[in-house]
Amino acid sequence: MTCSILVGGAWGDEGKGKCITYLCDNDKPQIIARAGVGPNAGHSVEFNGEKYGLRLTPSGFVHTDAKLMIGAGVLVNPDVLFSEFENLKKYNVKERMCVDPRCAIINEDHMDRDKSSEHLAKKIGSTGSGCGPANSDRVMRTIDLAKDVPELEEYITDVSLACNEAIDNGENVFIEGSQGFALSLYYGSYPYVTSKDTTASTFAADVGVGPTKVDEVIDVFKAYISRVGEGPFPTEMTQEEAESRGLEEYGVVTGRRRRIGYFDMELAKESCRINGATQIALTCVDRLFDCARVQNYDELSAETKAFIEDIQTETGVPVTIISTGPDLKDTIDLRKELL
Ligand code: GTP
Ligand code: IMP
Ligand code: MG
């Protein structure tokens, strides 16, 4: 039985939503716990022909036997959470949700400060979701915690205790990171980063699981790179080139147009090293190569295979999941071959 952490390899939007949904639907973990910063995230999930945009609910919600948890390190905006309960009614998300009493709470003032700050909104290009000011108040030890919010009372659960008990009982626990390696407050392109570290060690701490309990770290990369907001982007291509290659993208949370660039091997190597990656999931391979909906490795072109093998050789980490389309079926799963 396995405790896995999934992390973003670059500047977020690597397709974590699709990978998490595939892995949880396939591996059926007992607990799916959200780590990461908070509702600045936007994960896209396509399941049974329907599309969902999630900011706090774990993307693994489609596995309806799992308990869904939000770890102590994650900022919670109760309004965002409750609106997701409405949108995901048929998956019984509300009934399965557990929120750690130690989660810090985002309020209107945090969002106002995020949106009205010249530094955050303009220079950094923040999402305006209030996460930066909320983490700042958390560091100042002035912010309210989930245990003090009556509307959250029925969801309050010691997430760390639940995860550790599950691990001790030999159950599968899946920890979902958000954002991406290059947005880390420590390791990213400071100051153009988010308000917290976004690597596997912090995601483990977010849900209260110690490093010795973690078995797998899955680092997700897109076959090309996207970045929203300001800051350096060494492999960026022009908007015209992105358009001519059919690679335009828009953000889930803010609707902003994403900057697009080529795969960055140096970034991938550093991301794998600092995350301690044991596996790589590679998404949107079909948008770079002609392989839409392919489900067998053997059916990929020599050029596509060379791209994948190059990533494995350079990072020293096996590419175990290859995503060739938004649907869960559009996945090449090489994990069985490694066992
Ligand atoms: P994270 O923020 O990392 O969770 O990524 P995301 O899920 O937010 O990704 P994004 O918002 O960029 O959405 C990607 C879009 O592409 C969604 O509509 C996904 O369903 C879809 N998608 C995911 N993987 C693939 C893939 O392998 N190929 C294609 N063509 N689309 C994909
Ligand atoms: P903040 O996290 O809202 O403060 O935004 C800081 C920077 O991180 C901005 O450049 C945002 O665009 C970026 N960012 C934060 N969360 C995400 C995410 O989930 N995907 C992509 N970019 C993000
Ligand atoms: Mg996203």
Coordinates of C-alpha atoms and ligand atoms in Angstrom, one line a residue:
M1 CA 0.0 0.0 0.0
T2 CA 1.2 3.4 -0.9
C3 CA 1.4 7.0 0.2
S4 CA 1.9 9.2 -2.9
I5 CA 2.4 12.9 -3.4
L6 CA 1.7 14.5 -6.8
V7 CA 3.5 17.8 -7.5
G8 CA 3.6 20.3 -10.4
G9 CA 6.9 20.3 -12.2
A10 CA 6.9 23.9 -13.6
W11 CA 4.7 27.0 -13.2
G12 CA 1.5 25.2 -12.4
D13 CA -1.2 24.1 -14.9
E14 CA 0.8 21.1 -15.9
G15 CA -2.4 19.1 -16.1
K16 CA -2.3 17.9 -12.5
G17 CA -6.1 17.7 -12.5
K18 CA -6.2 15.1 -15.2
C19 CA -3.4 13.1 -13.8
I20 CA -4.9 13.0 -10.3
T21 CA -8.3 12.0 -11.6
Y22 CA -6.7 9.2 -13.6
L23 CA -4.6 7.9 -10.7
C24 CA -7.4 8.1 -8.1
D25 CA -9.9 6.5 -10.4
N26 CA -7.4 3.7 -11.2
D27 CA -5.7 3.2 -7.8
K28 CA -8.7 3.9 -5.5
P29 CA -7.0 5.4 -2.5
Q30 CA -9.0 5.5 0.8
I31 CA -7.9 9.1 1.4
I32 CA -7.3 11.9 -1.1
A33 CA -5.9 14.9 0.7
R34 CA -5.3 18.4 -0.8
A35 CA -2.0 20.1 0.0
G36 CA -0.6 23.3 -1.5
V37 CA -1.3 27.0 -1.1
G38 CA -5.1 27.4 -1.3
P39 CA -7.8 28.6 -3.7
N40 CA -5.3 30.3 -6.0
A41 CA -5.2 26.9 -7.7
G42 CA -7.3 25.9 -10.7
H43 CA -7.5 22.3 -11.6
S44 CA -9.3 21.1 -14.6
V45 CA -11.0 17.7 -14.5
E46 CA -12.9 16.1 -17.4
F47 CA -14.9 13.1 -16.3
N48 CA -17.7 11.2 -18.1
G49 CA -18.0 14.0 -20.6
E50 CA -18.3 16.8 -18.1
K51 CA -15.8 19.5 -17.2
Y52 CA -15.1 20.8 -13.7
G53 CA -12.8 23.6 -12.5
L54 CA -11.7 23.1 -9.0
R55 CA -10.0 25.4 -6.6
L56 CA -10.1 23.6 -3.2
T57 CA -11.8 20.2 -3.6
P58 CA -9.3 17.4 -4.3
S59 CA -9.3 16.5 -8.0
G60 CA -9.6 12.9 -7.0
F61 CA -13.3 13.5 -6.0
V62 CA -14.4 11.2 -8.9
H63 CA -13.4 8.2 -6.9
T64 CA -16.5 8.3 -4.8
D65 CA -15.4 5.8 -2.1
A66 CA -12.6 8.1 -0.9
K67 CA -12.6 10.5 2.0
L68 CA -11.6 14.0 0.7
M69 CA -9.4 16.1 3.0
I70 CA -7.9 19.5 3.2
G71 CA -4.6 19.6 5.1
A72 CA -3.7 22.1 7.8
G73 CA -1.2 24.0 5.6
V74 CA -3.9 24.8 3.0
L75 CA -5.7 28.2 3.1
V76 CA -9.5 27.8 3.0
N77 CA -12.0 30.2 1.6
P78 CA -15.3 28.8 2.9
D79 CA -17.4 30.4 0.1
V80 CA -15.2 28.7 -2.6
L81 CA -15.6 25.4 -0.8
F82 CA -19.4 25.7 -0.4
S83 CA -19.8 26.6 -4.1
E84 CA -17.8 23.5 -5.1
F85 CA -20.1 21.4 -2.9
E86 CA -23.0 22.7 -5.0
N87 CA -21.3 22.1 -8.3
L88 CA -20.2 18.6 -7.3
K89 CA -23.4 17.5 -5.6
K90 CA -23.8 14.3 -7.6
Y91 CA -20.4 13.1 -6.3
N92 CA -21.4 13.6 -2.6
V93 CA -18.3 15.8 -2.1
K94 CA -19.9 17.7 0.9
E95 CA -20.6 14.4 2.7
R96 CA -17.0 13.2 2.2
M97 CA -15.2 16.4 3.0
C98 CA -12.9 16.8 6.0
V99 CA -11.1 20.1 6.9
D100 CA -8.3 20.2 9.3
P101 CA -9.0 22.5 12.3
R102 CA -5.7 24.2 11.7
C103 CA -6.4 25.5 8.2
A104 CA -6.2 29.3 8.0
I105 CA -9.2 31.1 6.6
I106 CA -9.3 33.6 3.8
N107 CA -11.7 36.5 4.2
E108 CA -12.8 39.5 2.0
D109 CA -10.1 41.7 3.4
H110 CA -7.4 39.3 2.2
M111 CA -8.9 39.3 -1.3
D112 CA -9.2 43.1 -1.3
R113 CA -5.6 43.5 -0.2
D114 CA -4.5 41.0 -2.9
K115 CA -6.4 42.8 -5.7
S116 CA -5.6 46.4 -4.6
S117 CA -1.9 45.9 -3.9
E118 CA 0.2 47.4 -6.8
H119 CA 3.0 45.0 -5.8
L120 CA 0.9 41.8 -5.8
A121 CA -1.7 42.5 -8.5
K122 CA 0.6 44.3 -11.0
K123 CA 4.2 43.4 -10.4
I124 CA 3.8 39.8 -9.4
G125 CA 0.5 39.2 -11.3
S126 CA -1.2 37.3 -8.4
T127 CA -4.5 35.5 -8.8
G128 CA -6.3 38.0 -6.5
S129 CA -7.6 35.0 -4.4
G130 CA -6.3 36.5 -1.2
C131 CA -3.7 33.8 -0.6
G132 CA -0.6 36.1 -0.3
P133 CA -2.1 38.4 2.3
A134 CA -3.6 35.4 4.2
N135 CA -0.3 33.6 4.4
S136 CA 1.2 36.9 5.5
D137 CA -1.4 37.2 8.3
R138 CA -0.6 33.6 9.2
V139 CA 3.0 34.3 9.6
M140 CA 2.0 37.3 11.8
R141 CA -0.2 34.9 13.8
T142 CA -3.3 37.1 13.4
I143 CA -5.4 35.0 11.0
D144 CA -8.5 32.9 12.0
L145 CA -8.4 29.1 11.8
A146 CA -11.0 26.7 10.6
K147 CA -11.8 25.5 14.1
D148 CA -13.1 29.0 14.9
V149 CA -15.6 29.1 12.0
P150 CA -19.1 27.7 13.0
E151 CA -20.0 27.0 9.3
L152 CA -17.1 24.6 9.0
E153 CA -17.8 22.7 12.2
E154 CA -19.3 19.6 10.6
Y155 CA -16.2 19.1 8.4
I156 CA -13.6 19.5 11.1
T157 CA -11.3 16.5 11.3
D158 CA -7.7 16.0 12.3
V159 CA -6.4 15.3 8.8
S160 CA -2.9 14.4 9.9
L161 CA -4.2 11.8 12.4
A162 CA -6.6 10.4 9.7
C163 CA -3.8 10.1 7.1
N164 CA -1.3 8.5 9.5
E165 CA -3.8 6.0 10.8
A166 CA -4.7 5.1 7.2
I167 CA -1.0 4.6 6.3
D168 CA -0.5 2.5 9.5
N169 CA -3.5 0.4 8.5
G170 CA -2.0 -0.3 5.1
E171 CA -4.3 1.9 3.1
N172 CA -3.5 4.1 0.1
V173 CA -3.2 7.8 0.7
F174 CA -3.0 10.2 -2.2
I175 CA -1.7 13.8 -1.5
E176 CA -2.4 16.4 -4.1
G177 CA 0.0 19.3 -4.4
S178 CA -1.0 22.5 -6.2
Q179 CA 0.8 25.2 -8.1
G180 CA 4.2 24.1 -9.4
F181 CA 7.9 23.8 -8.6
A182 CA 8.9 27.1 -10.3
L183 CA 6.3 29.0 -8.2
S184 CA 7.9 27.9 -4.9
L185 CA 8.7 30.8 -2.5
Y186 CA 12.0 29.1 -1.9
Y187 CA 13.1 27.5 -5.2
G188 CA 11.1 29.4 -7.8
S189 CA 11.8 32.6 -9.7
Y190 CA 11.6 34.9 -6.7
P191 CA 9.9 37.4 -6.3
Y192 CA 7.6 36.2 -9.1
V193 CA 6.3 33.2 -7.1
T194 CA 3.5 32.2 -4.8
S195 CA 3.3 32.7 -1.1
K196 CA 4.7 29.3 0.0
D197 CA 7.0 26.5 -0.9
T198 CA 5.4 24.2 -3.4
T199 CA 7.6 21.1 -3.3
A200 CA 6.9 17.6 -2.1
S201 CA 8.3 18.1 1.4
T202 CA 6.0 21.0 2.1
F203 CA 3.0 19.2 0.6
A204 CA 3.7 16.3 3.1
A205 CA 3.9 18.8 5.9
D206 CA 0.7 20.5 4.7
V207 CA -1.3 17.3 5.5
G208 CA 0.8 16.3 8.4
V209 CA 2.6 13.2 7.0
G210 CA 6.3 12.8 7.8
P211 CA 8.9 12.2 5.1
T212 CA 9.6 8.6 6.1
K213 CA 5.9 7.7 5.3
V214 CA 6.0 8.8 1.7
D215 CA 6.6 6.2 -1.0
E216 CA 6.1 7.9 -4.3
V217 CA 6.5 11.5 -5.6
I218 CA 5.0 11.9 -9.0
D219 CA 6.2 15.1 -10.8
V220 CA 3.9 16.3 -13.5
F221 CA 5.2 18.1 -16.6
K222 CA 3.4 19.3 -19.7
A223 CA 5.1 18.5 -23.0
Y224 CA 5.6 22.3 -23.3
I225 CA 5.4 25.0 -20.6
S226 CA 2.9 27.6 -19.7
R227 CA 3.1 30.4 -17.2
V228 CA 0.5 32.9 -16.0
G229 CA 1.5 36.1 -14.3
E230 CA 4.8 38.0 -14.5
G231 CA 8.4 36.8 -14.1
P232 CA 11.3 35.2 -16.0
F233 CA 10.5 32.4 -18.5
P234 CA 13.7 31.2 -20.2
T235 CA 12.1 29.0 -22.9
E236 CA 9.2 31.4 -23.7
M237 CA 8.0 31.5 -27.3
T238 CA 6.2 34.4 -29.0
Q239 CA 2.4 34.5 -28.9
E240 CA 2.4 34.1 -32.7
E241 CA 4.4 31.0 -32.5
A242 CA 2.2 29.5 -29.7
E243 CA -0.8 30.3 -31.9
S244 CA 0.6 28.8 -35.0
R245 CA 1.4 25.6 -33.0
G246 CA -2.1 25.6 -31.5
L247 CA -0.8 26.0 -28.0
E248 CA -2.9 28.9 -26.7
E249 CA -4.2 28.5 -23.1
Y250 CA -6.3 30.6 -20.7
G251 CA -6.3 30.3 -16.9
V252 CA -9.0 28.4 -14.9
V253 CA -9.1 30.9 -12.0
T254 CA -8.4 34.3 -13.7
G255 CA -9.2 33.6 -17.4
R256 CA -5.8 35.3 -18.2
R257 CA -4.0 34.2 -21.3
R258 CA -1.0 32.0 -20.4
R259 CA 2.5 32.6 -21.7
I260 CA 3.8 29.5 -23.6
G261 CA 7.3 28.1 -24.0
Y262 CA 9.3 25.0 -24.9
F263 CA 10.0 22.2 -22.5
D264 CA 12.8 23.2 -20.2
M265 CA 15.1 20.3 -19.4
E266 CA 17.2 22.2 -16.8
L267 CA 14.0 23.2 -14.9
A268 CA 12.8 19.6 -15.2
K269 CA 16.1 18.3 -13.7
E270 CA 16.0 20.7 -10.8
S271 CA 12.3 20.0 -10.2
C272 CA 12.9 16.3 -10.0
R273 CA 15.9 16.7 -7.7
I274 CA 14.3 19.0 -5.2
N275 CA 11.0 17.2 -5.2
G276 CA 12.7 13.8 -4.8
A277 CA 10.6 12.6 -7.8
T278 CA 10.3 8.8 -8.2
Q279 CA 8.0 9.1 -11.3
I280 CA 7.2 11.6 -14.0
A281 CA 3.8 12.1 -15.5
L282 CA 3.9 13.9 -18.9
T283 CA 0.7 15.6 -20.2
C284 CA -0.5 17.2 -23.4
V285 CA 1.9 15.1 -25.4
D286 CA -0.8 15.1 -28.2
R287 CA -0.7 18.9 -28.4
L288 CA 3.0 18.7 -29.4
F289 CA 3.1 15.5 -31.3
D290 CA 0.5 13.7 -33.4
C291 CA -0.7 11.1 -30.9
A292 CA -4.2 12.1 -29.8
R293 CA -5.9 9.5 -27.7
V294 CA -3.1 6.9 -28.1
Q295 CA -3.2 4.4 -25.3
N296 CA -0.2 2.2 -26.1
Y297 CA 3.4 3.2 -25.9
D298 CA 4.3 1.2 -29.0
E299 CA 1.9 3.4 -31.1
L300 CA 3.8 6.6 -30.4
S301 CA 6.1 7.9 -33.2
A302 CA 9.9 7.5 -33.0
E303 CA 10.1 11.3 -32.5
T304 CA 7.7 11.2 -29.5
K305 CA 9.5 8.3 -27.9
A306 CA 12.8 10.1 -28.3
F307 CA 11.4 13.1 -26.5
I308 CA 10.2 11.0 -23.6
E309 CA 13.4 8.9 -23.4
D310 CA 15.5 12.1 -23.4
I311 CA 13.5 13.4 -20.4
Q312 CA 14.1 10.1 -18.5
T313 CA 17.8 10.1 -19.3
E314 CA 18.4 13.7 -18.3
T315 CA 16.3 13.6 -15.1
G316 CA 17.1 10.0 -14.2
V317 CA 13.4 9.5 -13.3
P318 CA 11.1 7.1 -15.2
V319 CA 8.2 8.6 -17.2
T320 CA 5.4 6.4 -16.0
I321 CA 2.2 8.2 -17.1
I322 CA 1.8 9.7 -20.6
S323 CA -1.3 11.7 -21.2
T324 CA -2.6 12.0 -24.8
G325 CA -5.9 13.8 -24.3
P326 CA -8.2 15.2 -21.6
D327 CA -10.2 12.1 -21.0
L328 CA -9.1 9.5 -18.5
K329 CA -8.9 6.9 -21.2
D330 CA -6.4 9.0 -23.1
T331 CA -3.6 7.7 -20.9
I332 CA -0.6 5.5 -21.4
D333 CA 0.2 3.9 -18.0
L334 CA 3.7 2.4 -17.9
R335 CA 3.7 1.7 -14.1
K336 CA 2.9 -1.9 -14.4
E337 CA 5.9 -2.5 -16.6
L338 CA 8.1 -1.1 -13.8
L339 CA 6.9 -3.5 -11.2
Ligands
GTP1 P1 -3.2 21.9 -12.9 O1 -3.4 23.3 -12.5 O2 -1.9 21.4 -13.0 O3 -4.2 21.0 -12.3 O4 -3.6 21.8 -14.4 P2 -5.0 22.1 -14.9 O5 -5.7 20.8 -14.7 O6 -5.4 23.4 -14.3 O7 -4.7 22.3 -16.4 P3 -5.3 23.4 -17.3 O8 -6.2 24.3 -16.6 O9 -4.2 23.9 -18.0 O10 -6.3 22.5 -18.1 C1 -5.8 21.7 -19.1 C2 -6.8 21.4 -20.0 O11 -6.3 20.4 -20.8 C3 -8.0 20.8 -19.3 O12 -9.2 21.1 -20.1 C4 -7.7 19.3 -19.3 O13 -8.8 18.5 -19.3 C5 -6.9 19.2 -20.6 N1 -5.9 18.2 -20.6 C6 -5.2 17.6 -19.6 N2 -4.3 16.7 -20.0 C7 -4.4 16.7 -21.3 C8 -3.7 16.0 -22.4 O14 -2.8 15.2 -22.2 N3 -4.0 16.4 -23.7 C9 -4.9 17.3 -24.0 N4 -5.1 17.6 -25.3 N5 -5.6 18.0 -23.0 C10 -5.3 17.7 -21.7
IMP2 P1 -0.7 34.1 -5.9 O1 -0.4 32.7 -5.6 O2 -2.1 34.4 -6.2 O3 -0.1 35.1 -4.9 O4 0.1 34.4 -7.3 C1 1.5 34.5 -7.4 C2 2.0 34.0 -8.7 O5 1.7 32.6 -8.8 C3 1.2 34.5 -10.0 O6 2.2 34.6 -11.0 C4 0.2 33.5 -10.3 O7 -0.2 33.6 -11.6 C5 0.9 32.2 -9.9 N1 0.0 31.1 -9.5 C6 -0.5 30.9 -8.3 N2 -1.3 29.8 -8.3 C7 -1.2 29.3 -9.6 C8 -1.7 28.1 -10.2 O8 -2.4 27.2 -9.6 N3 -1.4 27.9 -11.5 C9 -0.6 28.8 -12.2 N4 -0.1 29.9 -11.6 C10 -0.4 30.1 -10.3
MG3 MG -4.3 25.0 -13.0

